[in-house]
Each structure stands twice: as structure tokens, then as C-alpha cells.
mmCIF file of C-alpha atoms in Angstrom:
data_model
loop_
_atom_site.group_PDB
_atom_site.id
_atom_site.type_symbol
_atom_site.label_atom_id
_atom_site.label_comp_id
_atom_site.label_asym_id
_atom_site.label_seq_id
_atom_site.Cartn_x
_atom_site.Cartn_y
_atom_site.Cartn_z
ATOM 1 C CA UNK H 3 36.011 97.711 -92.590
ATOM 2 C CA UNK H 4 32.749 99.046 -91.176
ATOM 3 C CA UNK H 5 32.134 102.729 -90.573
ATOM 4 C CA UNK H 6 31.059 102.853 -86.930
ATOM 5 C CA UNK H 7 29.638 106.351 -87.355
ATOM 6 C CA UNK H 8 26.402 104.884 -88.742
ATOM 7 C CA UNK H 9 25.777 103.172 -85.401
ATOM 8 C CA UNK H 10 26.602 105.940 -82.930
ATOM 9 C CA UNK H 11 26.713 109.694 -82.504
ATOM 10 C CA UNK H 12 30.100 109.538 -80.783
ATOM 11 C CA UNK H 13 31.625 111.086 -83.892
ATOM 12 C CA UNK H 14 29.054 113.875 -84.191
ATOM 13 C CA UNK H 15 29.364 117.420 -82.809
ATOM 14 C CA UNK H 16 28.203 118.214 -79.300
ATOM 15 C CA UNK H 17 28.532 120.873 -76.624
ATOM 16 C CA UNK H 18 29.906 120.591 -73.105
ATOM 17 C CA UNK H 19 28.693 123.700 -71.327
ATOM 18 C CA UNK H 20 29.816 126.500 -73.635
ATOM 19 C CA UNK H 21 32.577 124.453 -75.263
ATOM 20 C CA UNK H 22 31.648 123.266 -78.763
ATOM 21 C CA UNK H 23 33.159 119.933 -79.819
ATOM 22 C CA UNK H 24 33.459 118.347 -83.266
ATOM 23 C CA UNK H 25 32.930 114.892 -81.724
ATOM 24 C CA UNK H 26 32.373 113.205 -78.371
ATOM 25 C CA UNK H 27 35.835 111.615 -78.114
ATOM 26 C CA UNK H 28 37.902 113.324 -75.410
ATOM 27 C CA UNK H 29 41.642 112.998 -74.904
ATOM 28 C CA UNK H 30 42.121 112.354 -71.201
ATOM 29 C CA UNK H 31 44.915 114.090 -69.271
ATOM 30 C CA UNK H 32 48.179 112.195 -69.761
ATOM 31 C CA UNK H 33 51.323 112.977 -67.787
ATOM 32 C CA UNK H 34 54.248 112.419 -70.169
ATOM 33 C CA UNK H 35 57.263 114.055 -68.458
ATOM 34 C CA UNK H 36 58.436 116.082 -71.459
ATOM 35 C CA UNK H 37 58.843 119.649 -70.151
ATOM 36 C CA UNK H 38 61.885 121.207 -68.469
ATOM 37 C CA UNK H 39 62.556 121.696 -64.775
ATOM 38 C CA UNK H 40 60.866 125.103 -64.902
ATOM 39 C CA UNK H 41 57.657 123.491 -66.146
ATOM 40 C CA UNK H 42 57.672 125.471 -69.392
ATOM 41 C CA UNK H 43 56.131 123.736 -72.436
ATOM 42 C CA UNK H 44 58.331 123.535 -75.535
ATOM 43 C CA UNK H 45 58.062 122.943 -79.287
ATOM 44 C CA UNK H 46 58.013 119.176 -78.705
ATOM 45 C CA UNK H 47 54.854 119.633 -76.664
ATOM 46 C CA UNK H 48 53.318 121.784 -79.400
ATOM 47 C CA UNK H 49 53.836 119.023 -81.957
ATOM 48 C CA UNK H 50 52.459 116.351 -79.615
ATOM 49 C CA UNK H 51 49.215 118.171 -78.875
ATOM 50 C CA UNK H 52 48.591 119.303 -82.461
ATOM 51 C CA UNK H 53 48.990 115.710 -83.665
ATOM 52 C CA UNK H 54 45.987 114.849 -81.458
ATOM 53 C CA UNK H 55 43.850 117.911 -82.260
ATOM 54 C CA UNK H 56 41.164 115.793 -83.977
ATOM 55 C CA UNK H 57 39.884 114.817 -80.517
ATOM 56 C CA UNK H 58 36.614 116.594 -79.791
ATOM 57 C CA UNK H 59 38.286 117.967 -76.690
ATOM 58 C CA UNK H 60 41.813 117.672 -75.337
ATOM 59 C CA UNK H 61 42.216 117.830 -71.574
ATOM 60 C CA UNK H 62 45.809 118.854 -70.992
ATOM 61 C CA UNK H 63 48.190 116.780 -68.960
ATOM 62 C CA UNK H 64 47.866 117.562 -65.260
ATOM 63 C CA UNK H 65 49.463 120.979 -64.768
ATOM 64 C CA UNK H 66 50.930 122.229 -61.497
ATOM 65 C CA UNK H 67 49.204 125.334 -60.126
ATOM 66 C CA UNK H 68 52.229 126.288 -58.041
ATOM 67 C CA UNK H 69 55.723 125.162 -57.089
ATOM 68 C CA UNK H 70 54.173 123.675 -53.942
ATOM 69 C CA UNK H 71 51.676 121.673 -56.005
ATOM 70 C CA UNK H 72 54.386 119.773 -57.881
ATOM 71 C CA UNK H 73 54.796 116.041 -57.317
ATOM 72 C CA UNK H 74 56.645 114.744 -60.377
ATOM 73 C CA UNK H 75 59.719 115.949 -62.234
ATOM 74 C CA UNK H 76 59.439 117.372 -65.762
ATOM 75 C CA UNK H 77 55.742 118.214 -65.476
ATOM 76 C CA UNK H 78 54.351 121.539 -66.722
ATOM 77 C CA UNK H 79 53.169 124.473 -64.621
ATOM 78 C CA UNK H 80 50.812 127.401 -65.022
ATOM 79 C CA UNK H 81 51.859 130.019 -62.502
ATOM 80 C CA UNK H 82 54.703 131.900 -64.242
ATOM 81 C CA UNK H 83 54.722 134.137 -67.320
ATOM 82 C CA UNK H 84 57.169 131.797 -69.067
ATOM 83 C CA UNK H 85 54.764 128.913 -68.573
ATOM 84 C CA UNK H 86 51.862 130.981 -69.885
ATOM 85 C CA UNK H 87 53.855 131.862 -73.001
ATOM 86 C CA UNK H 88 54.783 128.217 -73.583
ATOM 87 C CA UNK H 89 51.185 127.041 -73.263
ATOM 88 C CA UNK H 90 49.947 129.853 -75.519
ATOM 89 C CA UNK H 91 51.954 128.402 -78.401
ATOM 90 C CA UNK H 92 50.145 125.103 -77.855
ATOM 91 C CA UNK H 93 46.630 126.528 -77.634
ATOM 92 C CA UNK H 94 47.140 128.705 -80.699
ATOM 93 C CA UNK H 95 48.418 125.757 -82.740
ATOM 94 C CA UNK H 96 45.535 123.542 -81.620
ATOM 95 C CA UNK H 97 42.998 126.201 -82.562
ATOM 96 C CA UNK H 98 44.568 126.600 -85.989
ATOM 97 C CA UNK H 99 44.192 122.829 -86.392
ATOM 98 C CA UNK H 100 40.505 123.098 -85.463
ATOM 99 C CA UNK H 101 40.790 121.558 -81.992
ATOM 100 C CA UNK H 102 39.697 122.525 -78.481
ATOM 101 C CA UNK H 103 41.694 122.217 -75.261
ATOM 102 C CA UNK H 104 41.082 122.778 -71.564
ATOM 103 C CA UNK H 105 43.759 122.823 -68.896
ATOM 104 C CA UNK H 106 43.672 120.442 -65.956
ATOM 105 C CA UNK H 107 44.643 122.318 -62.772
ATOM 106 C CA UNK H 108 46.654 120.132 -60.382
ATOM 107 C CA UNK H 109 47.954 120.203 -56.813
ATOM 108 C CA UNK H 110 49.334 116.828 -55.703
ATOM 109 C CA UNK H 111 49.181 117.480 -51.958
ATOM 110 C CA UNK H 112 50.872 114.662 -50.054
ATOM 111 C CA UNK H 113 51.903 112.761 -53.221
ATOM 112 C CA UNK H 114 55.276 114.448 -53.561
ATOM 113 C CA UNK H 115 58.909 114.296 -52.458
ATOM 114 C CA UNK H 116 60.963 116.944 -50.668
ATOM 115 C CA UNK H 117 63.321 117.132 -53.674
ATOM 116 C CA UNK H 118 60.390 118.448 -55.733
ATOM 117 C CA UNK H 119 59.282 121.033 -53.176
ATOM 118 C CA UNK H 120 60.576 124.615 -52.739
ATOM 119 C CA UNK H 121 63.482 124.642 -50.281
ATOM 120 C CA UNK H 122 63.007 120.875 -49.819
ATOM 121 C CA UNK H 123 60.046 121.520 -47.548
ATOM 122 C CA UNK H 124 57.602 118.749 -46.663
ATOM 123 C CA UNK H 125 54.643 118.336 -49.015
ATOM 124 C CA UNK H 126 51.343 119.686 -47.688
ATOM 125 C CA UNK H 127 48.174 117.719 -46.998
ATOM 126 C CA UNK H 128 44.960 117.943 -44.972
ATOM 127 C CA UNK H 129 46.571 115.708 -42.342
ATOM 128 C CA UNK H 130 50.069 114.377 -41.696
ATOM 129 C CA UNK H 131 49.368 110.940 -43.152
ATOM 130 C CA UNK H 132 52.006 109.490 -45.459
ATOM 131 C CA UNK H 133 50.965 108.045 -48.816
ATOM 132 C CA UNK H 134 52.255 104.757 -50.192
ATOM 133 C CA UNK H 135 54.086 104.512 -53.469
ATOM 134 C CA UNK H 136 56.736 106.422 -55.344
ATOM 135 C CA UNK H 137 56.962 109.584 -57.416
ATOM 136 C CA UNK H 138 59.251 110.437 -60.317
ATOM 137 C CA UNK H 139 62.080 112.791 -59.294
ATOM 138 C CA UNK H 140 65.272 113.904 -61.007
ATOM 139 C CA UNK H 141 66.925 110.922 -59.326
ATOM 140 C CA UNK H 142 64.363 108.457 -60.623
ATOM 141 C CA UNK H 143 61.434 107.014 -58.714
ATOM 142 C CA UNK H 144 61.581 107.664 -54.970
ATOM 143 C CA UNK H 145 59.226 106.949 -52.084
ATOM 144 C CA UNK H 146 56.878 109.828 -51.273
ATOM 145 C CA UNK H 147 57.858 112.044 -48.358
ATOM 146 C CA UNK H 148 55.992 112.496 -45.099
ATOM 147 C CA UNK H 149 53.618 115.479 -45.505
ATOM 148 C CA UNK H 150 52.700 118.143 -42.998
ATOM 149 C CA UNK H 151 49.146 119.206 -42.251
ATOM 150 C CA UNK H 152 48.144 122.593 -43.624
ATOM 151 C CA UNK H 153 47.304 125.165 -40.989
ATOM 152 C CA UNK H 154 43.788 126.555 -41.237
ATOM 153 C CA UNK H 155 45.150 130.008 -42.057
ATOM 154 C CA UNK H 156 47.083 128.571 -45.029
ATOM 155 C CA UNK H 157 44.073 127.116 -46.819
ATOM 156 C CA UNK H 158 42.925 130.403 -48.323
ATOM 157 C CA UNK H 159 46.343 130.495 -49.955
ATOM 158 C CA UNK H 160 45.605 127.162 -51.663
ATOM 159 C CA UNK H 161 42.390 128.628 -53.083
ATOM 160 C CA UNK H 162 44.374 131.621 -54.298
ATOM 161 C CA UNK H 163 46.821 129.303 -56.070
ATOM 162 C CA UNK H 164 43.952 127.766 -58.020
ATOM 163 C CA UNK H 165 42.526 131.182 -58.840
ATOM 164 C CA UNK H 166 45.878 132.483 -60.072
ATOM 165 C CA UNK H 167 46.413 129.355 -62.184
ATOM 166 C CA UNK H 168 42.929 129.745 -63.677
ATOM 167 C CA UNK H 169 43.746 133.338 -64.624
ATOM 168 C CA UNK H 170 47.026 132.223 -66.193
ATOM 169 C CA UNK H 171 45.248 129.484 -68.166
ATOM 170 C CA UNK H 172 42.791 132.039 -69.493
ATOM 171 C CA UNK H 173 45.604 134.284 -70.678
ATOM 172 C CA UNK H 174 47.286 131.265 -72.264
ATOM 173 C CA UNK H 175 44.286 130.871 -74.578
ATOM 174 C CA UNK H 176 42.608 127.720 -73.281
ATOM 175 C CA UNK H 177 38.940 127.013 -73.990
ATOM 176 C CA UNK H 178 38.338 126.274 -70.322
ATOM 177 C CA UNK H 179 39.837 124.502 -67.327
ATOM 178 C CA UNK H 180 39.292 121.252 -65.475
ATOM 179 C CA UNK H 181 39.757 121.132 -61.709
ATOM 180 C CA UNK H 182 41.620 117.936 -60.827
ATOM 181 C CA UNK H 183 39.763 116.688 -57.769
ATOM 182 C CA UNK H 184 40.528 113.018 -58.374
ATOM 183 C CA UNK H 185 43.201 110.313 -58.150
ATOM 184 C CA UNK H 186 43.839 110.971 -54.457
ATOM 185 C CA UNK H 187 45.556 114.314 -54.984
ATOM 186 C CA UNK H 188 45.090 117.313 -52.702
ATOM 187 C CA UNK H 189 41.411 118.111 -53.198
ATOM 188 C CA UNK H 190 40.341 114.493 -52.916
ATOM 189 C CA UNK H 191 42.637 114.112 -49.906
ATOM 190 C CA UNK H 192 40.505 116.758 -48.193
ATOM 191 C CA UNK H 193 37.261 115.072 -49.278
ATOM 192 C CA UNK H 194 37.944 111.544 -48.039
ATOM 193 C CA UNK H 195 37.806 110.791 -44.328
ATOM 194 C CA UNK H 196 40.596 108.251 -44.857
ATOM 195 C CA UNK H 197 43.078 111.054 -45.562
ATOM 196 C CA UNK H 198 41.417 113.958 -43.731
ATOM 197 C CA UNK H 199 41.535 113.733 -39.941
ATOM 198 C CA UNK H 200 41.178 117.471 -39.328
ATOM 199 C CA UNK H 201 39.075 118.938 -36.532
ATOM 200 C CA UNK H 202 38.628 122.461 -37.948
ATOM 201 C CA UNK H 203 36.053 123.677 -40.490
ATOM 202 C CA UNK H 204 37.792 121.629 -43.215
ATOM 203 C CA UNK H 205 37.463 118.278 -41.448
ATOM 204 C CA UNK H 206 34.968 115.987 -39.761
ATOM 205 C CA UNK H 207 31.580 116.219 -41.463
ATOM 206 C CA UNK H 208 31.017 115.674 -45.170
ATOM 207 C CA UNK H 209 30.138 119.355 -45.510
ATOM 208 C CA UNK H 210 33.445 120.362 -43.958
ATOM 209 C CA UNK H 211 35.526 117.925 -45.980
ATOM 210 C CA UNK H 212 33.921 119.142 -49.222
ATOM 211 C CA UNK H 213 34.467 122.782 -48.278
ATOM 212 C CA UNK H 214 37.865 123.259 -49.953
ATOM 213 C CA UNK H 215 36.720 121.757 -53.253
ATOM 214 C CA UNK H 216 33.696 124.047 -53.331
ATOM 215 C CA UNK H 217 35.792 127.092 -52.440
ATOM 216 C CA UNK H 218 38.182 126.247 -55.274
ATOM 217 C CA UNK H 219 35.323 125.733 -57.739
ATOM 218 C CA UNK H 220 33.813 129.053 -56.726
ATOM 219 C CA UNK H 221 37.127 130.857 -57.211
ATOM 220 C CA UNK H 222 37.836 129.251 -60.592
ATOM 221 C CA UNK H 223 34.319 129.794 -61.960
ATOM 222 C CA UNK H 224 34.573 133.428 -60.878
ATOM 223 C CA UNK H 225 37.515 133.678 -63.293
ATOM 224 C CA UNK H 226 35.992 131.660 -66.152
ATOM 225 C CA UNK H 227 32.236 132.094 -65.784
ATOM 226 C CA UNK H 228 29.530 129.536 -66.540
ATOM 227 C CA UNK H 229 30.121 126.595 -68.835
ATOM 228 C CA UNK H 230 33.903 126.802 -69.084
ATOM 229 C CA UNK H 231 34.964 124.887 -65.947
ATOM 230 C CA UNK H 232 34.868 121.104 -65.576
ATOM 231 C CA UNK H 233 35.790 118.900 -62.644
ATOM 232 C CA UNK H 234 37.281 115.433 -62.405
ATOM 233 C CA UNK H 235 36.250 113.050 -59.614
ATOM 234 C CA UNK H 236 37.260 109.456 -58.819
ATOM 235 C CA UNK H 237 34.963 108.111 -56.104
ATOM 236 C CA UNK H 238 36.339 104.561 -55.993
ATOM 237 C CA UNK H 239 39.949 104.746 -57.135
ATOM 238 C CA UNK H 240 42.785 103.952 -54.753
ATOM 239 C CA UNK H 241 45.346 105.436 -57.128
ATOM 240 C CA UNK H 242 47.639 107.170 -56.456
ATOM 241 C CA UNK H 243 49.305 106.302 -53.175
ATOM 242 C CA UNK H 244 47.120 103.253 -52.458
ATOM 243 C CA UNK H 245 44.653 105.644 -50.846
ATOM 244 C CA UNK H 246 41.740 104.095 -48.911
ATOM 245 C CA UNK H 247 38.237 105.015 -50.042
ATOM 246 C CA UNK H 248 35.967 107.280 -48.053
ATOM 247 C CA UNK H 249 33.972 105.385 -45.418
ATOM 248 C CA UNK H 250 30.683 106.384 -47.107
ATOM 249 C CA UNK H 251 31.333 106.950 -50.809
ATOM 250 C CA UNK H 252 27.703 107.428 -51.791
ATOM 251 C CA UNK H 253 26.889 110.005 -49.101
ATOM 252 C CA UNK H 254 30.113 111.976 -49.545
ATOM 253 C CA UNK H 255 30.083 112.217 -53.338
ATOM 254 C CA UNK H 256 26.304 112.683 -53.511
ATOM 255 C CA UNK H 257 26.620 115.766 -51.337
ATOM 256 C CA UNK H 258 29.548 117.127 -53.334
ATOM 257 C CA UNK H 259 27.937 116.603 -56.735
ATOM 258 C CA UNK H 260 24.675 118.229 -55.701
ATOM 259 C CA UNK H 261 26.597 121.228 -54.382
ATOM 260 C CA UNK H 262 28.541 121.473 -57.650
ATOM 261 C CA UNK H 263 25.317 121.970 -59.610
ATOM 262 C CA UNK H 264 25.003 125.582 -58.474
ATOM 263 C CA UNK H 265 28.181 126.512 -60.360
ATOM 264 C CA UNK H 266 26.833 125.579 -63.839
ATOM 265 C CA UNK H 267 29.951 123.613 -64.738
ATOM 266 C CA UNK H 268 30.788 122.571 -68.293
ATOM 267 C CA UNK H 269 30.989 118.896 -67.343
ATOM 268 C CA UNK H 270 31.612 116.261 -64.706
ATOM 269 C CA UNK H 271 34.512 113.943 -65.603
ATOM 270 C CA UNK H 272 34.339 110.628 -63.716
ATOM 271 C CA UNK H 273 36.977 107.937 -63.305
ATOM 272 C CA UNK H 274 34.756 104.866 -63.407
ATOM 273 C CA UNK H 275 36.602 102.337 -61.229
ATOM 274 C CA UNK H 276 40.278 102.222 -60.268
ATOM 275 C CA UNK H 277 42.336 104.573 -62.415
ATOM 276 C CA UNK H 278 44.041 102.735 -65.251
ATOM 277 C CA UNK H 279 43.341 99.306 -63.768
ATOM 278 C CA UNK H 280 39.747 98.157 -63.436
ATOM 279 C CA UNK H 281 36.183 99.276 -64.074
ATOM 280 C CA UNK H 282 34.936 97.261 -61.092
ATOM 281 C CA UNK H 283 33.355 99.156 -58.200
ATOM 282 C CA UNK H 284 32.374 98.075 -54.675
ATOM 283 C CA UNK H 285 28.864 96.644 -54.304
ATOM 284 C CA UNK H 286 27.916 99.546 -52.045
ATOM 285 C CA UNK H 287 28.645 102.116 -54.762
ATOM 286 C CA UNK H 288 26.487 103.032 -57.758
ATOM 287 C CA UNK H 289 28.440 105.378 -59.993
ATOM 288 C CA UNK H 290 25.546 105.840 -62.405
ATOM 289 C CA UNK H 291 23.359 106.968 -59.514
ATOM 290 C CA UNK H 292 26.010 109.525 -58.578
ATOM 291 C CA UNK H 293 26.315 110.639 -62.200
ATOM 292 C CA UNK H 294 22.575 111.156 -62.418
ATOM 293 C CA UNK H 295 22.751 113.754 -59.635
ATOM 294 C CA UNK H 296 24.751 116.094 -61.866
ATOM 295 C CA UNK H 297 22.771 118.591 -63.924
ATOM 296 C CA UNK H 298 25.302 119.082 -66.723
ATOM 297 C CA UNK H 299 27.250 117.035 -69.253
ATOM 298 C CA UNK H 300 29.069 113.884 -68.199
ATOM 299 C CA UNK H 301 32.391 112.467 -69.453
ATOM 300 C CA UNK H 302 33.040 108.780 -68.724
ATOM 301 C CA UNK H 303 36.626 107.651 -68.258
ATOM 302 C CA UNK H 304 38.653 104.525 -67.449
ATOM 303 C CA UNK H 305 39.520 101.555 -69.651
ATOM 304 C CA UNK H 306 36.946 102.370 -72.300
ATOM 305 C CA UNK H 307 37.020 100.674 -75.683
ATOM 306 C CA UNK H 308 34.752 101.518 -78.591
ATOM 307 C CA UNK H 309 32.167 98.865 -77.711
ATOM 308 C CA UNK H 310 31.807 100.125 -74.141
ATOM 309 C CA UNK H 311 31.685 103.712 -75.381
ATOM 310 C CA UNK H 312 28.929 102.970 -77.901
ATOM 311 C CA UNK H 313 26.931 100.982 -75.368
ATOM 312 C CA UNK H 314 27.177 103.608 -72.633
ATOM 313 C CA UNK H 315 26.267 106.330 -75.115
ATOM 314 C CA UNK H 316 23.246 104.398 -76.425
ATOM 315 C CA UNK H 317 22.050 103.951 -72.835
ATOM 316 C CA UNK H 318 22.324 107.706 -72.267
ATOM 317 C CA UNK H 319 24.908 107.227 -69.538
ATOM 318 C CA UNK H 320 27.631 109.405 -71.075
ATOM 319 C CA UNK H 321 27.700 112.590 -73.122
ATOM 320 C CA UNK H 322 31.331 112.065 -74.116
ATOM 321 C CA UNK H 323 34.034 109.454 -73.525
ATOM 322 C CA UNK H 324 37.635 110.093 -72.477
ATOM 323 C CA UNK H 325 40.378 107.843 -73.811
ATOM 324 C CA UNK H 326 43.829 108.057 -72.241
ATOM 325 C CA UNK H 327 46.584 105.599 -73.090
ATOM 326 C CA UNK H 328 45.243 104.856 -76.615
ATOM 327 C CA UNK H 329 45.988 108.478 -77.525
ATOM 328 C CA UNK H 330 49.677 107.981 -76.689
ATOM 329 C CA UNK H 331 50.377 105.747 -79.681
ATOM 330 C CA UNK H 332 47.371 106.630 -81.850
ATOM 331 C CA UNK H 333 47.453 110.389 -82.484
ATOM 332 C CA UNK H 334 44.592 109.905 -84.967
ATOM 333 C CA UNK H 335 42.545 107.872 -82.472
ATOM 334 C CA UNK H 336 39.226 109.436 -83.470
ATOM 335 C CA UNK H 337 39.672 108.401 -87.092
ATOM 336 C CA UNK H 338 40.910 104.932 -86.153
ATOM 337 C CA UNK H 339 37.853 104.347 -83.964
ATOM 338 C CA UNK H 340 35.477 105.743 -86.577
ATOM 339 C CA UNK H 341 36.934 103.592 -89.331
ATOM 340 C CA UNK H 342 37.519 100.415 -87.321
ATOM 341 C CA UNK H 343 41.296 100.516 -87.771
ATOM 342 C CA UNK H 344 43.405 98.484 -85.355
ATOM 343 C CA UNK H 345 45.000 100.454 -82.542
ATOM 344 C CA UNK H 346 48.697 100.490 -81.691
ATOM 345 C CA UNK H 347 49.721 99.822 -78.093
ATOM 346 C CA UNK H 348 52.494 101.908 -76.551
ATOM 347 C CA UNK H 349 54.946 100.058 -74.279
ATOM 348 C CA UNK H 350 55.147 101.424 -70.741
ATOM 349 C CA UNK H 351 58.713 102.643 -71.211
ATOM 350 C CA UNK H 352 57.482 105.252 -73.705
ATOM 351 C CA UNK H 353 55.017 106.839 -71.297
ATOM 352 C CA UNK H 354 57.388 109.149 -69.391
ATOM 353 C CA UNK H 355 60.507 110.994 -70.503
ATOM 354 C CA UNK H 356 62.649 109.911 -73.499
ATOM 355 C CA UNK H 357 62.125 113.088 -75.528
ATOM 356 C CA UNK H 358 60.746 112.559 -79.044
ATOM 357 C CA UNK H 359 60.874 108.759 -78.876
ATOM 358 C CA UNK H 360 57.476 107.352 -78.056
ATOM 359 C CA UNK H 361 56.056 110.879 -77.919
ATOM 360 C CA UNK H 362 55.704 112.416 -81.380
ATOM 361 C CA UNK H 363 56.942 109.573 -83.607
ATOM 362 C CA UNK H 364 53.724 107.524 -83.773
ATOM 363 C CA UNK H 365 52.448 107.459 -87.400
ATOM 364 C CA UNK H 366 48.871 107.959 -88.474
ATOM 365 C CA UNK H 367 47.035 105.070 -90.121
ATOM 366 C CA UNK H 368 46.946 104.531 -93.876
ATOM 367 C CA UNK H 369 43.447 105.630 -94.840
ATOM 368 C CA UNK H 370 43.808 104.664 -98.493
ATOM 369 C CA UNK H 371 42.882 101.096 -97.576
ATOM 370 C CA UNK H 372 39.580 101.856 -95.853
ATOM 371 C CA UNK H 373 36.152 102.823 -97.131
ATOM 372 C CA UNK H 374 35.855 106.219 -98.796
ATOM 373 C CA UNK H 375 33.621 107.420 -95.945
ATOM 374 C CA UNK H 376 36.635 106.977 -93.664
ATOM 375 C CA UNK H 377 39.269 108.394 -95.996
ATOM 376 C CA UNK H 378 39.573 111.708 -94.199
ATOM 377 C CA UNK H 379 42.994 111.718 -92.422
#
């Protein structure tokens, strides 16, 4: 088997902002549904993350910034002391194993169900527009609930939720945070004119629709400083909720990205295409042109394989590559890619819930049967 490291620098150290990585392979955020109802990580989660610590950087599963931000059962949070303590066990174990991890900060907005909300209140959104699709509740998958539009005087409270979560993540020992402004969740709901019909200072023009994202980024970078905050964007995905694209993707995201440059972020993390489905983009959209507007490091994401990763890296179009689903069943994904070892595919039924099964029981490859240059487990 060939050692791919001689053809690419994907397996060499790099830096994203102030975060030093052993390689350019990033573990994308993966919701797995393995915490308790209080959103507190447990020893099972510790084992899972440590098994994957050879990734250059782990981006944690999407983590609720508040009880209001929750849209799926059994997902972790980062707003209580118990949650901080649970995550601290994970970050400490990853650091002992030589890995790095940032936390993805998440508010689902309209993509929720009343059973998941405090006092069974309606989910919040920029506008009272119902999403399509279903979310995972304690009663199984149920259709999303009708949201209510946030009042203008409530929006500062959303920013405060992100700030508080960022402070909690810092105390939990993370190497940084990633602001989840993708996949049609709350921040992207504000950005797109398809989901934002407001008439106040948070709606209408591109500048107004981008306002909340920029306020959140400012608040979070105030907590973490330069080079420790990343952001995830998904300009052309319709997932989740079958969300229509913005009417002018290039203008809207060009403005946002250029405004983000003033915050000296660690990286821009792009979903290239439709999340988890296709890398195709509309003819009117040039994702590489958008990427080129960003001054910092760039992480490419969405249906990458090693060939695409090597090609995009050789062309200078990515600084690092995020792999998602392959990390579920290949905890040693970096080594498998480097050594050309066949990957294992995880069936869909192992993705969410089920405890240990399909979560921490995936074996590492047998490195005794590969070249000596790839024998490091």
C-alpha cells in the first residue's frame, strides 16, 4: 500500500489562527445523540472523542448554547456548571492524547419542537415561518413546531447566550470555539432573506440580516481573543428544514465574509454544496470566489474523499479538510488515509442513540500489514 504522505502535506503540521495542529485532517461536528436529557457529557463521550484524538483538530458535535437553543433530544449543552464539568473531562483527556478540540456553539432557532423547549414554548426564529422536516425528540422523530418571531428587544439576549456559552467553553478547557452559522439554524435563518422577513434593524438589507451574526462574532471574540474563534457557513445548503437559499447568495455571503475579516478569526469552515448530500452548487454561485475573500485559514467540508482533499490542497483552495461520517466508523481515520487502508462505512442506524453500539466499538486498523512508514497506530 502506498504512503500518501509523500504526495501531500495533508498529514503535516499546520496552524489555524493560534491553534497548532499535527495535521490538516479535521473531524467535522457530528451529532450522535449520546448525552443525557440535561445535556451533560459522560464517560462514553470521553472515550469516543479520545479514540479520534489523532485528528489535527476535532470540532465538537454541535452544542446547545441554552435551553432555548435546543432542537434535538440527547444533545450536549454548554450553559450549566454540570455541562462544563462534563466537557472538561473530555478536553483534558484529548489533550493528554495529544489532540486539539474546539467547541461548536449552536442555536437551532426554528428547527425545534415544543417538547424540546422550556415550558413547551414555541421555538424562536427571525420570522414566524415554519421549517419542513422532523427533529429527534424523546418520542422519536416529530415534525418541527411553528416558531415565533423574536422581538427586537430579545435579540441582545441571544447574543448574551452565545457570550455565556463561549465563557463556559473556555472554562471547560477547549482550544477555541466555532460559531455554527450554517445548516439553516438560527444565525443563518437571520442571514437569508428566505427565512428573514423582518422590518427592523435585523431584517431587509444584507447589512441588517448579517447584523446578528456579526454581533455574535464580536461577543465571542471578545471572550476568546484573536485566532481562537472559527465560523461555519453553508451558502448553498438547503439542509436542515428544506430551507430555500438566499435570493442573492454571492452578494449576501460576500458582504458577510468581508465583514468577518476584521475579527481575525482562526478559520472559515465552509460546507461546499448541500450538507451531507452533494458537492454541486448553483451556476450563479462561486464558492471559491467567496472563500478567496476571507483573509484567514479555510477548512473545506462536504463529501470529501482523499483524492478530492489532495487535489484541493494542491490547488491551494483549502488549508485543512473536514471529514464527518468517515470518523464515525474509522476512529483512526488519519492513519487510514495516510496509509491507504480501506475505510469502514457505518450504517445509518448507528448514527444516533444506541449507547456504546456503533459509537465506541469501531476497531482501529491492523497496521502490521502495511509499510513500516505507516506502522504508527
